[in-house]
Amino acid sequence: MELLNYEILNASGKADKNRNPMFSAVTYPAFIDLSFNAPKSVHDVIPVFPDGEENIFEIFGSLDGVNFYSFGEGNRIARYIRIFIKYSSGENVTVNNIEVLGESCTFPQKKAKFKEPADFIGSGYDAPVEDDDIIDDVKGIIARAIGESYVDGFELRLDRRLKTDYYIVESLRGTVRLISNSGVGLASAFNCYLKEVCGCHISRYGKRIELPQNLPQVKGKIERHTKFKHRYAYNYCAHSYSMAFWNEEDWQKELDFLAMNGVNMVLDITGMEEVYRRFLTKLGYRLREIKNFLTGPSYFAWCYMANIAGVGGPLHDDFFYEACELARKNHRRMQVLGMDIVLQAYNGMIPSDINKKAGDVPTIEQGLWNGLPRPLMIDPSSVSYVKYATLFYECQREVFGDITKYFAGDICHEGGTLKGSNEKDVYMNFVGTLTQFRKDAVLIMQGWGENPTKSFVKHSKPFRDEHVLMLDLFAESRPKSAGRNAPLSKFNYLYGMLNSFGGRMGIHGNIDILANAIRESSKNSNFKGIALTAESNTSDPIVLDLFFSTVWENIKDTKAWINAFAERRYGAKNENIEKSLEIQLKTALSDKYYNLGEGAPENLLCGRPEGRYDKVSSWGNTKFGYNVKEFEEAAKLFLADYDKFKDNECYVYDAVNILRQVLSNRIYGVVLKMESEYKSKDYFAFLENGKKLLSLADMLDKVLLNHKDFTLGEYLGKVEAYANKLDDFTKELYLINAKALITTWYSRPAANPGGLHDYSNRQWGDLVSGFYKVRWEKFIDFVKEEMDGKKPQPIDWFKLEWDWVIGDTKYTKKLREDSLKALCKQIIG
């Protein structure tokens, strides 16, 4: 056995074998790849870290430099070694030296072949859309919704004589005829038929379909028109908080849902990695450098908004091809259905070493975004920006074709700087380069934070009317479009409903006025439609249904609409459910309690026990304002006829949700008592309430595990299924990222000084018991030590949390089968 020679092939930070330290990175997870001149029999890999630091790392070996497998004990044959550093107590990740012990061996060389997606032209996805394609796709939606046997009972017709979007539902000679000018219109007509004629219901969370053998016939004719030109879907964040590991089936289900609800414009960042790969390759970057610049799948949203780079990677080589194929399939469906695809606009982000690759390029350092480094930006006012943006759009066209005129992007989203730029030229270049590339291009920007800036309002006048569309991102709470002097008053805009932040959960909405607010906004001449801008797909089903219903209906009697919704969703008119909803409308779903913070009131159990209980996440809130006993009465009423509805998946989802909210409200009161008792040193009362809190946590976990959409196992199962065929390293990396996102968000700089810990807190079964409850147990034990006169060590909350993130506990999808009615009686009495 000998000390093996190696080269540092690749690393997520600065690495040089001949320097001290040999490797440094701003944060972790971090990796270093070592390369031998031929396969070796490796006995041991010994990284040397600075004295006094704690480092957690794992060793992987590879023969092809792409697929890395757990190294384990004893001799292993490898051509490449990956040291994966999962934690470091140091300010930065530092490796002083690496020793590799082993010996030469005879083993065949192995090369990995990169599977490059073909250009869009000639790929098969570039075929023109025919009317038969549209009809066939809508028939597929019908078959998946209610069963193949019913498809022949519908006659589908396309009629494009009317320019406005419309649909007609009628019966003719025993068949149900659906007429519209697009696939989305036909799908919306089908949904209207299900709702208004058959009394059925389909949502993101559950569906209820009860149909006789022969389809019910339509009395008279239903005809609907909409002046909402655009019905937009997706906040960037939803692609990460909800959709990061979606497969083709997940996307198919979602596009069915969007089409049936009238959505005709979709932001899709799937497959953008291949665009950036081609773009950066043409600037002289190698594949491994490109993978180090991009983020992992859980963080794509913030990568493409130019908030962060290099976080959560590297991607596996196969990702580029597979994500590109998935995107093209999705885009094809969108085109067939008549949905406008929204692709990425070039916001100027570029790797930090661009001047080593391309000479003198004017750039602007962007500082930090919530504790993490932002990518470098090419000065948007420069000629270089025009050159690079044009190249970017050419690469995007190679990958996805000339399929849209809509592009999304912001300059300096949530911070950053334009220091040293000519701001007039910034915006002229940003929009101008896009319109030079495609004359009818429209830039979609987020009306969020400081956007639109006064400078943009001032300098955008030449292209504002035809080439800019603004999203009034949080219009239901903080509208930027209301009033003559509002920031969006001079722009064409979409009325956005944000509602859900980070996937945080709670019964929460402003049902009372939402329909009225959209109706009033639609009277503005620059109103162009609505936008679902939620940061995740976890909006309450009733809020989402009402939001989309405004496209085709003028909802004036909210109470009547809600009772009709309940009858469709649960399958029968029920007095107890109607009374429950009436109370919910006065409490959790009331506008009176909607604007207390960003998103639903948070469950205090989901927060660190750090002594501040007005919020769990940095921009969240915990106050709900309404009467707890009233809401509990709503829960009792909702579950009163449990035996009648227990086989209805929509009802079970909502029953779990309402009990979850009851327990969240109870926990709020208990934690506030604990806070007061701790401050007054009433330790015995504190410990009694501590027992109550842990008991409530156990009950919450039990309730949540009765529905898959409230479980950690369902979330992590998506990640595991996605990475199942990939190497050991990638499986572990993707799981770490997914677990971090919903807890610490990322490593310490993002979690603590960045303030992102618990931003995406989720009330999920197994997460409650395995993560949130553990923190409170730790705090209660800390107080017990104080009671005994000891001086306990301060709790490093991040380290406790990160140990869970990088831990290997397995969570199954197995559900409990409790009677929710019995649990309700146990909880409320």
Short mmCIF file of N, CA, C and O in Angstrom, two decimals, residues 596 600-625 664-680 686 689-690 693 757-758 761 772 775-780 782-783 786 795 797:
data_model
loop_
_atom_site.label_atom_id
_atom_site.label_comp_id
_atom_site.label_asym_id
_atom_site.label_seq_id
_atom_site.Cartn_x
_atom_site.Cartn_y
_atom_site.Cartn_z
N LEU A 596 -52.75 40.06 8.35
CA LEU A 596 -51.92 40.17 9.55
C LEU A 596 -50.45 39.87 9.27
O LEU A 596 -49.60 40.08 10.12
N ALA A 600 -50.62 32.28 5.78
CA ALA A 600 -51.45 31.80 6.88
C ALA A 600 -50.74 31.97 8.22
O ALA A 600 -49.51 31.90 8.28
N PRO A 601 -51.52 32.19 9.30
CA PRO A 601 -50.90 32.20 10.63
C PRO A 601 -50.15 30.89 10.87
O PRO A 601 -50.66 29.81 10.61
N GLU A 602 -48.92 31.00 11.36
CA GLU A 602 -48.06 29.83 11.50
C GLU A 602 -48.32 29.11 12.81
O GLU A 602 -48.75 29.71 13.80
N ASN A 603 -48.02 27.82 12.81
CA ASN A 603 -48.13 26.99 14.00
C ASN A 603 -46.86 27.17 14.83
O ASN A 603 -45.76 26.87 14.37
N LEU A 604 -47.01 27.65 16.06
CA LEU A 604 -45.84 27.92 16.90
C LEU A 604 -45.01 26.68 17.19
O LEU A 604 -43.81 26.79 17.48
N LEU A 605 -45.61 25.51 17.09
CA LEU A 605 -44.84 24.29 17.27
C LEU A 605 -43.73 24.19 16.23
O LEU A 605 -42.68 23.59 16.47
N CYS A 606 -43.95 24.80 15.05
CA CYS A 606 -43.01 24.70 13.94
C CYS A 606 -41.84 25.67 14.06
O CYS A 606 -40.99 25.73 13.17
N GLY A 607 -41.80 26.46 15.12
CA GLY A 607 -40.74 27.44 15.29
C GLY A 607 -39.72 27.03 16.32
O GLY A 607 -39.98 26.19 17.19
N ARG A 608 -38.55 27.63 16.23
CA ARG A 608 -37.53 27.43 17.26
C ARG A 608 -38.01 28.05 18.58
O ARG A 608 -38.53 29.16 18.58
N PRO A 609 -37.78 27.38 19.70
CA PRO A 609 -38.15 27.95 21.00
C PRO A 609 -37.12 29.00 21.44
O PRO A 609 -36.35 28.80 22.37
N GLU A 610 -37.11 30.12 20.75
CA GLU A 610 -36.08 31.14 20.99
C GLU A 610 -36.59 32.35 21.74
O GLU A 610 -35.88 33.34 21.88
N GLY A 611 -37.85 32.31 22.19
CA GLY A 611 -38.36 33.41 23.00
C GLY A 611 -39.12 34.47 22.24
O GLY A 611 -39.60 35.44 22.82
N ARG A 612 -39.27 34.30 20.91
CA ARG A 612 -40.07 35.25 20.13
C ARG A 612 -41.18 34.46 19.46
O ARG A 612 -40.91 33.59 18.64
N TYR A 613 -42.43 34.81 19.80
CA TYR A 613 -43.52 33.95 19.36
C TYR A 613 -44.57 34.69 18.53
O TYR A 613 -45.70 34.23 18.39
N ASP A 614 -44.20 35.85 17.98
CA ASP A 614 -45.12 36.53 17.06
C ASP A 614 -44.99 36.00 15.65
O ASP A 614 -45.79 36.32 14.78
N LYS A 615 -43.95 35.18 15.43
CA LYS A 615 -43.75 34.60 14.11
C LYS A 615 -42.88 33.35 14.25
O LYS A 615 -42.16 33.17 15.23
N VAL A 616 -42.96 32.49 13.24
CA VAL A 616 -42.09 31.31 13.15
C VAL A 616 -40.99 31.59 12.15
O VAL A 616 -39.81 31.42 12.42
N SER A 617 -41.37 32.06 10.97
CA SER A 617 -40.41 32.43 9.92
C SER A 617 -40.24 33.94 9.92
O SER A 617 -41.06 34.68 10.47
N SER A 618 -39.17 34.42 9.30
CA SER A 618 -38.81 35.83 9.39
C SER A 618 -39.89 36.79 8.92
O SER A 618 -40.02 37.90 9.45
N TRP A 619 -40.66 36.40 7.93
CA TRP A 619 -41.66 37.30 7.37
C TRP A 619 -43.08 36.77 7.61
O TRP A 619 -44.02 37.22 6.98
N GLY A 620 -43.20 35.79 8.50
CA GLY A 620 -44.51 35.20 8.77
C GLY A 620 -45.19 35.87 9.95
O GLY A 620 -44.82 36.96 10.40
N ASN A 621 -46.22 35.22 10.46
CA ASN A 621 -46.95 35.72 11.62
C ASN A 621 -47.66 34.55 12.28
O ASN A 621 -47.91 33.51 11.63
N THR A 622 -48.00 34.70 13.54
CA THR A 622 -48.71 33.63 14.25
C THR A 622 -50.09 34.05 14.74
O THR A 622 -50.86 33.22 15.19
N LYS A 623 -50.41 35.33 14.65
CA LYS A 623 -51.70 35.80 15.15
C LYS A 623 -52.82 35.45 14.17
O LYS A 623 -52.71 35.70 12.98
N PHE A 624 -53.89 34.91 14.71
CA PHE A 624 -55.02 34.58 13.84
C PHE A 624 -56.24 35.45 14.14
O PHE A 624 -57.13 35.56 13.33
N GLY A 625 -56.30 36.05 15.33
CA GLY A 625 -57.30 37.08 15.60
C GLY A 625 -58.69 36.61 15.92
O GLY A 625 -59.38 37.20 16.74
N SER A 664 -53.34 23.68 15.81
CA SER A 664 -52.42 24.82 15.66
C SER A 664 -52.86 25.97 16.56
O SER A 664 -52.05 26.61 17.24
N ASN A 665 -54.16 26.25 16.55
CA ASN A 665 -54.69 27.33 17.40
C ASN A 665 -54.50 27.01 18.89
O ASN A 665 -54.18 27.90 19.68
N ARG A 666 -54.71 25.75 19.26
CA ARG A 666 -54.52 25.34 20.65
C ARG A 666 -53.05 25.51 21.06
O ARG A 666 -52.74 25.98 22.16
N ILE A 667 -52.16 25.10 20.17
CA ILE A 667 -50.72 25.18 20.45
C ILE A 667 -50.30 26.62 20.70
O ILE A 667 -49.47 26.91 21.57
N TYR A 668 -50.89 27.55 19.96
CA TYR A 668 -50.57 28.97 20.12
C TYR A 668 -50.80 29.41 21.57
O TYR A 668 -49.93 30.03 22.20
N GLY A 669 -51.96 29.05 22.11
CA GLY A 669 -52.28 29.43 23.49
C GLY A 669 -51.35 28.79 24.50
O GLY A 669 -50.91 29.44 25.46
N VAL A 670 -51.01 27.52 24.29
CA VAL A 670 -50.13 26.81 25.23
C VAL A 670 -48.73 27.40 25.21
O VAL A 670 -48.12 27.62 26.27
N VAL A 671 -48.20 27.69 24.05
CA VAL A 671 -46.84 28.24 23.95
C VAL A 671 -46.77 29.63 24.58
O VAL A 671 -45.78 29.95 25.27
N LEU A 672 -47.79 30.45 24.40
CA LEU A 672 -47.77 31.77 25.03
C LEU A 672 -47.77 31.66 26.55
O LEU A 672 -47.11 32.44 27.24
N LYS A 673 -48.50 30.68 27.08
CA LYS A 673 -48.45 30.44 28.53
C LYS A 673 -47.05 30.02 28.96
O LYS A 673 -46.53 30.48 29.98
N MET A 674 -46.45 29.13 28.18
CA MET A 674 -45.09 28.67 28.51
C MET A 674 -44.11 29.84 28.51
O MET A 674 -43.22 29.92 29.37
N GLU A 675 -44.27 30.73 27.55
CA GLU A 675 -43.38 31.89 27.48
C GLU A 675 -43.51 32.74 28.74
O GLU A 675 -42.51 33.14 29.36
N SER A 676 -44.75 33.00 29.15
CA SER A 676 -44.99 33.82 30.34
C SER A 676 -44.45 33.13 31.59
O SER A 676 -43.82 33.77 32.45
N GLU A 677 -44.69 31.83 31.68
CA GLU A 677 -44.25 31.07 32.86
C GLU A 677 -42.73 30.98 32.93
O GLU A 677 -42.14 31.02 34.02
N TYR A 678 -42.09 30.89 31.79
CA TYR A 678 -40.63 30.82 31.77
C TYR A 678 -40.03 32.15 32.23
O TYR A 678 -39.08 32.20 33.02
N LYS A 679 -40.61 33.25 31.76
CA LYS A 679 -40.11 34.58 32.14
C LYS A 679 -40.30 34.83 33.64
O LYS A 679 -39.46 35.47 34.28
N SER A 680 -41.42 34.34 34.18
CA SER A 680 -41.69 34.56 35.61
C SER A 680 -41.09 33.47 36.48
O SER A 680 -41.28 33.47 37.70
N PHE A 686 -44.71 25.81 33.87
CA PHE A 686 -44.09 25.70 32.55
C PHE A 686 -44.00 24.23 32.12
O PHE A 686 -44.33 23.88 30.98
N ASN A 689 -47.40 22.73 31.17
CA ASN A 689 -47.80 23.14 29.81
C ASN A 689 -46.88 22.54 28.76
O ASN A 689 -47.30 22.31 27.63
N GLY A 690 -45.62 22.31 29.13
CA GLY A 690 -44.72 21.61 28.23
C GLY A 690 -45.23 20.22 27.89
O GLY A 690 -45.17 19.78 26.73
N LEU A 693 -48.03 20.62 25.49
CA LEU A 693 -47.54 20.92 24.14
C LEU A 693 -47.08 19.65 23.43
O LEU A 693 -47.43 19.42 22.26
N HIS A 757 -34.42 30.11 8.01
CA HIS A 757 -34.82 28.87 8.69
C HIS A 757 -36.33 28.90 8.95
O HIS A 757 -36.91 29.92 9.31
N ASP A 758 -36.96 27.78 8.72
CA ASP A 758 -38.40 27.59 8.93
C ASP A 758 -39.26 28.46 8.01
O ASP A 758 -40.48 28.54 8.21
N ASN A 761 -41.79 26.12 6.60
CA ASN A 761 -42.23 25.12 7.57
C ASN A 761 -43.53 24.45 7.10
O ASN A 761 -44.40 25.09 6.52
N TYR A 772 -40.01 18.99 14.64
CA TYR A 772 -40.50 20.11 15.46
C TYR A 772 -40.62 19.72 16.94
O TYR A 772 -40.20 20.48 17.83
N ARG A 775 -37.28 19.64 18.83
CA ARG A 775 -36.73 20.93 19.27
C ARG A 775 -37.34 21.36 20.61
O ARG A 775 -36.64 21.86 21.49
N TRP A 776 -38.66 21.19 20.73
CA TRP A 776 -39.31 21.60 21.97
C TRP A 776 -38.91 20.70 23.13
O TRP A 776 -38.77 21.17 24.27
N GLU A 777 -38.72 19.41 22.88
CA GLU A 777 -38.22 18.51 23.93
C GLU A 777 -36.85 18.99 24.41
O GLU A 777 -36.56 18.97 25.62
N LYS A 778 -36.02 19.40 23.47
CA LYS A 778 -34.67 19.88 23.81
C LYS A 778 -34.77 21.13 24.69
O LYS A 778 -34.03 21.28 25.68
N PHE A 779 -35.68 22.03 24.34
CA PHE A 779 -35.84 23.26 25.11
C PHE A 779 -36.39 22.96 26.51
O PHE A 779 -35.92 23.54 27.51
N ILE A 780 -37.35 22.06 26.60
CA ILE A 780 -37.91 21.71 27.91
C ILE A 780 -36.84 21.08 28.81
O ILE A 780 -36.76 21.37 30.01
N PHE A 782 -33.70 21.72 28.61
CA PHE A 782 -32.84 22.86 28.96
C PHE A 782 -33.39 23.58 30.19
O PHE A 782 -32.65 23.91 31.12
N VAL A 783 -34.71 23.80 30.20
CA VAL A 783 -35.34 24.48 31.33
C VAL A 783 -35.25 23.63 32.60
O VAL A 783 -35.03 24.15 33.70
N GLU A 786 -31.99 24.22 34.15
CA GLU A 786 -32.00 25.52 34.83
C GLU A 786 -32.70 25.42 36.18
O GLU A 786 -32.26 26.01 37.19
N ILE A 795 -28.32 26.20 23.37
CA ILE A 795 -28.65 25.23 22.32
C ILE A 795 -28.29 25.81 20.96
O ILE A 795 -28.72 26.92 20.62
N TRP A 797 -29.38 25.67 17.76
CA TRP A 797 -30.56 25.16 17.05
C TRP A 797 -30.21 24.69 15.65
O TRP A 797 -30.70 23.67 15.18
#
